[in-house]
Coordinates of C-alpha atoms in Angstrom, one line a residue:
I84 CA 5.4 3.1 17.4
I85 CA 5.9 0.7 14.4
N86 CA 9.4 -0.1 13.1
Y87 CA 10.4 -1.3 9.6
H88 CA 13.7 -2.4 8.2
N89 CA 13.9 -3.6 4.6
F90 CA 11.7 -3.7 1.5
Y91 CA 11.6 -5.6 -1.8
C92 CA 9.8 -5.4 -5.1
N93 CA 9.0 -8.1 -7.8
K94 CA 10.4 -11.0 -5.8
K95 CA 9.5 -13.0 -2.7
I96 CA 11.7 -12.9 0.4
E97 CA 10.7 -15.1 3.3
N98 CA 12.2 -13.0 6.1
E99 CA 10.3 -11.1 8.8
M100 CA 12.7 -8.1 8.3
F101 CA 11.5 -7.5 4.8
I102 CA 8.2 -6.0 3.5
D103 CA 6.9 -6.2 0.0
K104 CA 6.5 -2.8 -1.6
E105 CA 2.8 -3.4 -2.6
I106 CA 2.0 -4.6 0.9
F107 CA 3.7 -1.6 2.3
I108 CA 1.4 0.6 0.2
S109 CA -1.6 -1.2 1.6
Q110 CA -0.4 -0.8 5.1
M111 CA 0.2 2.9 4.7
Q112 CA -3.2 3.4 3.2
Y113 CA -4.8 1.6 6.1
F114 CA -2.8 3.5 8.7
K115 CA -3.6 6.8 7.1
K116 CA -7.3 6.0 7.1
Y117 CA -7.6 4.7 10.6
C118 CA -4.7 6.4 12.5
N119 CA -3.4 9.8 13.4
L120 CA 0.1 9.5 11.9
I121 CA 2.3 11.8 14.1
N122 CA 5.8 13.0 13.6
I123 CA 8.7 13.2 16.1
N124 CA 7.7 16.7 17.2
D125 CA 4.2 15.5 18.1
L126 CA 5.4 12.5 20.0
Y127 CA 5.6 13.9 23.6
N128 CA 2.4 15.8 23.4
N129 CA 0.3 13.2 21.6
I130 CA 1.4 9.8 22.9
S131 CA -1.0 9.8 25.8
N132 CA -4.1 10.7 23.8
K133 CA -6.7 8.1 23.3
N134 CA -6.7 8.6 19.6
N135 CA -5.0 6.0 17.4
N136 CA -1.7 7.9 17.3
L137 CA 1.0 6.1 15.3
L138 CA 4.7 6.9 14.7
L139 CA 6.5 5.2 11.9
T140 CA 10.2 4.4 12.0
I141 CA 12.8 2.5 9.9
D142 CA 16.1 1.2 11.1
D143 CA 19.4 0.4 9.4
G144 CA 19.5 2.7 6.4
D145 CA 19.0 -0.1 3.9
D146 CA 19.2 1.0 0.2
S147 CA 15.8 -0.6 -0.3
I148 CA 14.2 2.3 1.6
L149 CA 14.5 4.3 -1.7
L150 CA 11.8 1.9 -3.1
I151 CA 9.2 3.4 -0.9
E152 CA 10.3 7.1 -1.1
N153 CA 7.7 8.1 -3.7
I154 CA 4.9 6.3 -1.8
I155 CA 5.8 8.3 1.3
N156 CA 5.7 11.6 -0.7
E157 CA 2.5 10.7 -2.5
L158 CA 0.7 9.9 0.7
N159 CA 2.4 12.7 2.6
I160 CA 3.4 10.5 5.5
H161 CA 6.1 11.2 8.1
L162 CA 8.9 8.6 8.5
N163 CA 11.8 8.6 10.8
L164 CA 15.0 6.9 9.5
F165 CA 17.5 5.7 12.0
L166 CA 20.9 5.3 10.4
P167 CA 24.0 3.3 11.4
I168 CA 25.8 6.2 9.9
G169 CA 29.4 4.9 10.3
L170 CA 28.6 2.1 7.9
M171 CA 27.1 4.5 5.4
L172 CA 30.0 6.9 4.9
E173 CA 31.9 7.5 1.6
D174 CA 34.7 5.1 0.7
N175 CA 37.3 7.7 1.3
N176 CA 36.3 8.3 4.9
I177 CA 38.4 6.6 7.6
D178 CA 35.4 6.4 10.0
L179 CA 33.8 4.0 7.5
Y180 CA 36.6 1.5 8.0
R181 CA 36.7 2.1 11.8
S182 CA 33.0 1.4 12.0
R183 CA 33.3 -1.8 9.9
C184 CA 36.3 -3.0 12.0
L185 CA 34.3 -2.5 15.2
H186 CA 31.3 -4.3 13.8
H187 CA 33.5 -7.2 12.7
I188 CA 35.4 -7.5 15.9
F189 CA 32.3 -7.3 18.1
N190 CA 30.8 -10.2 16.1
I191 CA 34.0 -12.2 16.2
N192 CA 34.3 -11.7 19.9
K193 CA 30.6 -12.6 20.5
F194 CA 30.3 -15.7 18.2
Q195 CA 33.8 -17.2 18.3
K196 CA 34.4 -16.5 22.1
K197 CA 37.8 -15.0 21.5
N198 CA 37.8 -12.9 24.7
I199 CA 39.3 -10.0 22.8
N200 CA 40.0 -6.9 24.9
L201 CA 37.6 -4.6 23.2
E202 CA 38.9 -1.5 24.9
K203 CA 42.5 -2.1 23.7
F204 CA 41.2 -2.9 20.2
F205 CA 39.2 0.3 20.1
K206 CA 42.2 2.4 21.0
K207 CA 44.4 0.4 18.5
I208 CA 42.4 1.0 15.4
F209 CA 42.5 4.8 16.0
T210 CA 46.3 4.6 15.6
F211 CA 46.0 3.2 12.1
K212 CA 46.4 5.4 9.0
F213 CA 43.9 5.1 6.2
E214 CA 45.5 2.4 4.0
K215 CA 46.4 0.2 7.0
I216 CA 42.9 0.3 8.4
K217 CA 41.4 -0.4 5.0
K218 CA 43.5 -3.6 4.7
F219 CA 42.7 -4.5 8.3
E220 CA 39.0 -4.2 7.6
K221 CA 39.3 -6.6 4.7
F222 CA 41.2 -9.1 6.9
L223 CA 38.5 -8.8 9.7
S224 CA 35.7 -9.2 7.2
K225 CA 37.0 -12.6 6.2
K226 CA 37.3 -13.6 9.9
N227 CA 33.8 -12.5 10.6
K228 CA 31.9 -15.5 9.4
N229 CA 28.7 -14.5 11.2
K230 CA 28.1 -11.3 9.2
D231 CA 24.6 -10.1 9.7
Y232 CA 22.5 -8.4 7.1
V233 CA 23.3 -5.0 8.6
I234 CA 26.8 -5.1 7.4
K235 CA 26.2 -7.2 4.3
R236 CA 23.4 -5.3 2.7
K237 CA 23.9 -2.2 0.6
K238 CA 23.1 1.1 2.4
I239 CA 21.7 4.3 1.1
D240 CA 24.6 6.3 -0.5
F241 CA 25.8 9.0 1.9
S242 CA 25.4 11.6 -0.9
K243 CA 21.7 10.9 -1.0
L244 CA 21.1 11.5 2.7
K245 CA 21.1 15.2 2.5
R246 CA 18.4 15.1 -0.2
L247 CA 16.3 12.9 2.1
S248 CA 16.8 15.3 5.0
Q249 CA 15.5 18.1 2.9
N250 CA 12.2 16.2 2.4
N251 CA 9.7 17.2 5.1
N252 CA 8.4 13.7 5.1
F253 CA 11.7 12.2 6.4
V254 CA 13.5 12.8 9.6
L255 CA 17.0 11.3 9.9
G256 CA 18.3 10.2 13.3
S257 CA 21.2 8.1 14.7
H258 CA 21.4 4.4 15.0
S259 CA 25.0 4.5 16.2
M260 CA 28.2 4.3 14.1
S261 CA 28.9 0.5 13.9
H262 CA 25.6 -1.1 15.0
V263 CA 26.8 -3.2 17.9
N264 CA 25.3 -4.1 21.3
L265 CA 26.0 -0.8 23.2
K266 CA 25.7 -2.6 26.5
D267 CA 28.6 -4.8 25.8
I268 CA 31.3 -2.3 24.8
P269 CA 33.6 -0.2 26.9
S270 CA 32.8 3.4 27.8
N271 CA 35.3 5.1 25.4
W272 CA 33.8 3.1 22.5
L273 CA 30.2 3.8 23.7
N274 CA 31.0 7.5 23.9
W275 CA 32.3 7.5 20.3
E276 CA 29.3 5.6 19.0
I277 CA 27.0 8.2 20.3
K278 CA 29.0 11.5 20.0
K279 CA 30.5 10.8 16.5
S280 CA 27.2 9.5 15.1
L281 CA 25.4 12.7 16.2
E282 CA 28.1 14.8 14.5
Y283 CA 27.5 13.0 11.2
I284 CA 23.7 13.3 11.7
D285 CA 24.2 17.0 12.2
S286 CA 26.3 17.2 9.0
I287 CA 23.3 15.9 6.9
N288 CA 20.8 18.2 8.6
G289 CA 19.3 15.3 10.6
N290 CA 17.8 15.4 14.1
N291 CA 20.4 15.0 16.8
K292 CA 17.8 14.6 19.6
I293 CA 16.6 11.2 18.5
F294 CA 18.5 7.8 18.7
S295 CA 17.5 4.2 18.0
I296 CA 19.4 1.7 20.0
P297 CA 20.9 -1.0 17.8
Y298 CA 19.0 -4.3 18.1
G299 CA 16.9 -2.6 20.8
H300 CA 16.1 -5.8 22.8
K301 CA 16.6 -6.0 26.6
N302 CA 20.1 -7.4 26.3
S303 CA 21.3 -4.6 24.0
F304 CA 21.3 -1.7 26.5
N305 CA 21.3 -0.9 30.2
N306 CA 21.0 2.2 32.5
Q307 CA 24.6 3.2 31.6
V308 CA 23.7 3.4 27.9
I309 CA 20.5 5.4 28.6
D310 CA 22.6 7.8 30.8
F311 CA 25.2 8.2 28.1
L312 CA 22.4 9.0 25.6
S313 CA 20.7 11.5 27.9
N314 CA 24.0 13.2 28.7
H315 CA 24.4 13.8 24.9
N316 CA 21.0 15.6 25.0
I317 CA 19.1 12.8 23.3
K318 CA 15.4 13.6 23.9
Y319 CA 13.8 10.5 22.4
I320 CA 15.4 7.0 22.8
F321 CA 13.9 4.1 20.8
T322 CA 14.1 0.4 21.7
S323 CA 12.5 -2.7 20.3
L324 CA 10.7 -3.6 23.5
N325 CA 7.0 -4.1 23.5
I326 CA 6.1 -1.6 26.3
M327 CA 3.2 0.7 26.9
N328 CA 4.6 4.1 25.8
T329 CA 3.9 7.1 28.0
P330 CA 5.6 10.6 28.2
H331 CA 7.1 9.4 31.5
N332 CA 9.2 6.7 30.0
N333 CA 12.9 7.6 29.5
Y334 CA 12.8 5.5 26.3
Y335 CA 10.1 4.3 23.9
G336 CA 9.3 0.8 22.7
R337 CA 8.4 -0.2 19.2
I338 CA 6.9 -3.2 17.5
Y339 CA 7.9 -5.0 14.3
I340 CA 5.4 -5.3 11.5
L341 CA 5.0 -8.4 9.4
N342 CA 4.6 -8.7 5.7
S343 CA 0.8 -8.6 5.8
K344 CA -2.1 -6.4 4.7
N345 CA -4.7 -8.3 6.7
S346 CA -7.0 -5.7 8.2
Y347 CA -7.5 -7.6 11.4
Y348 CA -3.8 -7.9 11.9
L349 CA -3.2 -4.2 11.2
K350 CA -6.1 -3.2 13.5
G351 CA -4.5 -5.4 16.2
L352 CA -1.2 -3.5 15.9
I353 CA -3.0 -0.2 16.3
L354 CA -4.6 -1.4 19.4
N355 CA -1.2 -2.5 20.8
S356 CA -2.1 -6.2 20.7
M357 CA 1.6 -7.2 20.6
F358 CA 2.2 -5.7 24.0
F359 CA -0.7 -7.8 25.5
Y360 CA 0.4 -10.9 23.6
E361 CA 3.9 -10.7 25.0
K362 CA 2.5 -10.1 28.5
L363 CA 0.3 -13.2 28.1
I364 CA 3.2 -15.3 26.9
S365 CA 5.3 -14.1 29.9
I366 CA 2.5 -15.2 32.3
I367 CA 2.2 -18.6 30.6
K368 CA 6.0 -19.1 30.8
N369 CA 6.0 -18.2 34.5
L370 CA 3.1 -20.5 35.3
F371 CA 4.8 -23.4 33.4
F372 CA 8.1 -22.7 35.3
F373 CA 6.5 -22.9 38.7
T374 CA 4.2 -25.8 38.0
S375 CA 7.0 -27.9 36.5
K376 CA 9.1 -27.6 39.6

């Protein structure tokens, strides 16, 4: 399962989260030629086949996704978009400002070591009326000096999401409301992130059985998060872990893809080389740890 984030055209961006549009076209042409590009509905039945099954996903709902929409349609490829839906709502929706406030306070708490009581903060912002929370979000935005690209970059307009959901080549799923580490938030906040995001996904005719965990690394979720997702009838949970995917996992790992059209690199991805690479690195690190003692 390969995961993308952002795209660009007619400029060079040296960032592993960005893929050039022309290189993306080359990657899609290669994958279509040498892989069996499956969709979400095929995942459970096909993931254990020995064929080169490949599922394509994109996180974060970045506006640059629209750069590759026509390519997906022309090549008739299935893509699964995971949306931090709370950060993509219309300007007149109070949940937009709640989501932004939660994203800001989480980053402030994490990077500035403020020891903020996140449970009390979560309850507090739900007492705010629209104008108050709008001003509060602006205040927190200035305090959040460690803004990540998720909150800084322009998202796909909410009005365009229903159009995308009507395109058979796109499936829309949840990536939470505010895009924070789900492991590190209280249960009432976690429940809102999941339940409310699924309601919005439903409203745009998305798929409420799929969910991509924000960040997706091993420190971003735990068994409690997986249980919460399962209790909300999520069938497919996606992480960013390099694991061997089987139908028996209760979540699926994904790999990032670099801005490259090198055929050897792409073939390696298909053959799950990143999983074996990380295993090798882990073995080397463990050997170094024990031999250095």
